[in-house]
Amino acid sequence: MELDVYEGEVTALLRELLGGRGRHPAVEPDPVRAARLSLRFLDVEAVTADATSLPGVLTRRGDRGGGCRSGHRGCL
């Protein structure tokens, strides 16, 4: 999960490192930047929220928030 994505510089790097494996949710508080990110990276799930609402975002996505587990394909 990527927080406060801004214009997506780190997003591009994370996508490269993931190599198409796993899910890449990105949380951006600015709705305009989140929409821009969705257009730039079609495979990234951009969510308009801030870090204080992260538990609710994880719950809605079905994540337990337990972090990476050894051998999990989406972990770096």
C-alpha atoms as a PDB file:
ATOM      1  CA  MET A   1       0.000   0.000   0.000  1.00  0.00           C
ATOM      2  CA  GLU A   2       1.277   3.413  -0.947  1.00  0.00           C
ATOM      3  CA  LEU A   3       0.233   6.499   1.044  1.00  0.00           C
ATOM      4  CA  ASP A   4       0.033  10.112  -0.178  1.00  0.00           C
ATOM      5  CA  VAL A   5       0.900   9.200  -3.744  1.00  0.00           C
ATOM      6  CA  TYR A   6       1.062  12.754  -5.122  1.00  0.00           C
ATOM      7  CA  GLU A   7       1.990  12.503  -8.841  1.00  0.00           C
ATOM      8  CA  GLY A   8       3.008   8.835  -8.882  1.00  0.00           C
ATOM      9  CA  GLU A   9       6.818   8.894  -8.982  1.00  0.00           C
ATOM     10  CA  VAL A  10       7.085   6.152  -6.357  1.00  0.00           C
ATOM     11  CA  THR A  11       4.056   4.412  -7.884  1.00  0.00           C
ATOM     12  CA  ALA A  12       5.980   3.835 -11.104  1.00  0.00           C
ATOM     13  CA  LEU A  13       8.897   2.319  -9.172  1.00  0.00           C
ATOM     14  CA  LEU A  14       6.644   0.076  -7.062  1.00  0.00           C
ATOM     15  CA  ARG A  15       4.855  -1.196 -10.170  1.00  0.00           C
ATOM     16  CA  GLU A  16       8.211  -2.061 -11.703  1.00  0.00           C
ATOM     17  CA  LEU A  17       9.336  -3.889  -8.562  1.00  0.00           C
ATOM     18  CA  LEU A  18       6.049  -5.804  -8.308  1.00  0.00           C
ATOM     19  CA  GLY A  19       6.307  -6.842 -11.948  1.00  0.00           C
ATOM     20  CA  GLY A  20       2.557  -7.373 -12.267  1.00  0.00           C
ATOM     21  CA  ARG A  21       2.352  -9.514  -9.114  1.00  0.00           C
ATOM     22  CA  GLY A  22       0.037  -8.741  -6.245  1.00  0.00           C
ATOM     23  CA  ARG A  23      -2.218  -5.748  -5.752  1.00  0.00           C
ATOM     24  CA  HIS A  24      -1.101  -2.155  -5.571  1.00  0.00           C
ATOM     25  CA  PRO A  25      -3.501   0.053  -3.633  1.00  0.00           C
ATOM     26  CA  ALA A  26      -2.565   3.742  -3.498  1.00  0.00           C
ATOM     27  CA  VAL A  27      -4.131   6.137  -0.987  1.00  0.00           C
ATOM     28  CA  GLU A  28      -4.175   9.811  -1.994  1.00  0.00           C
ATOM     29  CA  PRO A  29      -6.090  12.484  -0.040  1.00  0.00           C
ATOM     30  CA  ASP A  30      -6.493  14.830  -3.020  1.00  0.00           C
ATOM     31  CA  PRO A  31      -9.339  13.598  -5.277  1.00  0.00           C
ATOM     32  CA  VAL A  32      -7.904  15.308  -8.371  1.00  0.00           C
ATOM     33  CA  ARG A  33      -4.500  13.647  -7.923  1.00  0.00           C
ATOM     34  CA  ALA A  34      -6.172  10.293  -7.186  1.00  0.00           C
ATOM     35  CA  ALA A  35      -8.158  10.564 -10.432  1.00  0.00           C
ATOM     36  CA  ARG A  36      -4.994  11.514 -12.352  1.00  0.00           C
ATOM     37  CA  LEU A  37      -3.199   8.519 -10.865  1.00  0.00           C
ATOM     38  CA  SER A  38      -6.035   6.201 -11.933  1.00  0.00           C
ATOM     39  CA  LEU A  39      -5.718   7.459 -15.501  1.00  0.00           C
ATOM     40  CA  ARG A  40      -1.919   7.173 -15.539  1.00  0.00           C
ATOM     41  CA  PHE A  41      -1.738   3.705 -13.957  1.00  0.00           C
ATOM     42  CA  LEU A  42      -4.755   1.612 -14.906  1.00  0.00           C
ATOM     43  CA  ASP A  43      -3.621  -1.343 -12.769  1.00  0.00           C
ATOM     44  CA  VAL A  44      -3.261   0.697  -9.555  1.00  0.00           C
ATOM     45  CA  GLU A  45      -6.245   0.929  -7.227  1.00  0.00           C
ATOM     46  CA  ALA A  46      -6.307   4.637  -6.321  1.00  0.00           C
ATOM     47  CA  VAL A  47      -8.370   5.421  -3.230  1.00  0.00           C
ATOM     48  CA  THR A  48      -9.238   8.970  -2.164  1.00  0.00           C
ATOM     49  CA  ALA A  49      -8.556   8.959   1.570  1.00  0.00           C
ATOM     50  CA  ASP A  50      -5.933   9.950   4.107  1.00  0.00           C
ATOM     51  CA  ALA A  51      -3.872   7.950   6.561  1.00  0.00           C
ATOM     52  CA  THR A  52      -6.353   8.492   9.404  1.00  0.00           C
ATOM     53  CA  SER A  53      -8.994   6.584   7.440  1.00  0.00           C
ATOM     54  CA  LEU A  54      -6.631   3.737   6.519  1.00  0.00           C
ATOM     55  CA  PRO A  55      -8.282   1.128   8.810  1.00  0.00           C
ATOM     56  CA  GLY A  56     -11.621   1.713   7.074  1.00  0.00           C
ATOM     57  CA  VAL A  57      -9.994   1.554   3.628  1.00  0.00           C
ATOM     58  CA  LEU A  58      -8.403  -1.790   4.507  1.00  0.00           C
ATOM     59  CA  THR A  59     -11.678  -3.154   5.860  1.00  0.00           C
ATOM     60  CA  ARG A  60     -13.608  -2.143   2.714  1.00  0.00           C
ATOM     61  CA  ARG A  61     -10.931  -3.796   0.551  1.00  0.00           C
ATOM     62  CA  GLY A  62     -11.093  -6.997   2.608  1.00  0.00           C
ATOM     63  CA  ASP A  63      -7.522  -6.673   3.929  1.00  0.00           C
ATOM     64  CA  ARG A  64      -6.834  -7.651   7.485  1.00  0.00           C
ATOM     65  CA  GLY A  65      -3.976  -5.175   7.750  1.00  0.00           C
ATOM     66  CA  GLY A  66      -1.524  -7.826   8.916  1.00  0.00           C
ATOM     67  CA  GLY A  67       1.280  -6.727   6.618  1.00  0.00           C
ATOM     68  CA  CYS A  68       3.347  -8.937   4.351  1.00  0.00           C
ATOM     69  CA  ARG A  69       3.638 -12.628   5.044  1.00  0.00           C
ATOM     70  CA  SER A  70       6.608 -14.673   4.011  1.00  0.00           C
ATOM     71  CA  GLY A  71       6.090 -16.021   0.516  1.00  0.00           C
ATOM     72  CA  HIS A  72       3.159 -13.721  -0.245  1.00  0.00           C
ATOM     73  CA  ARG A  73       3.372 -12.716  -3.906  1.00  0.00           C
ATOM     74  CA  GLY A  74       2.381  -9.071  -3.336  1.00  0.00           C
ATOM     75  CA  CYS A  75       5.195  -8.335  -0.878  1.00  0.00           C
ATOM     76  CA  LEU A  76       8.460  -6.728  -1.871  1.00  0.00           C
END
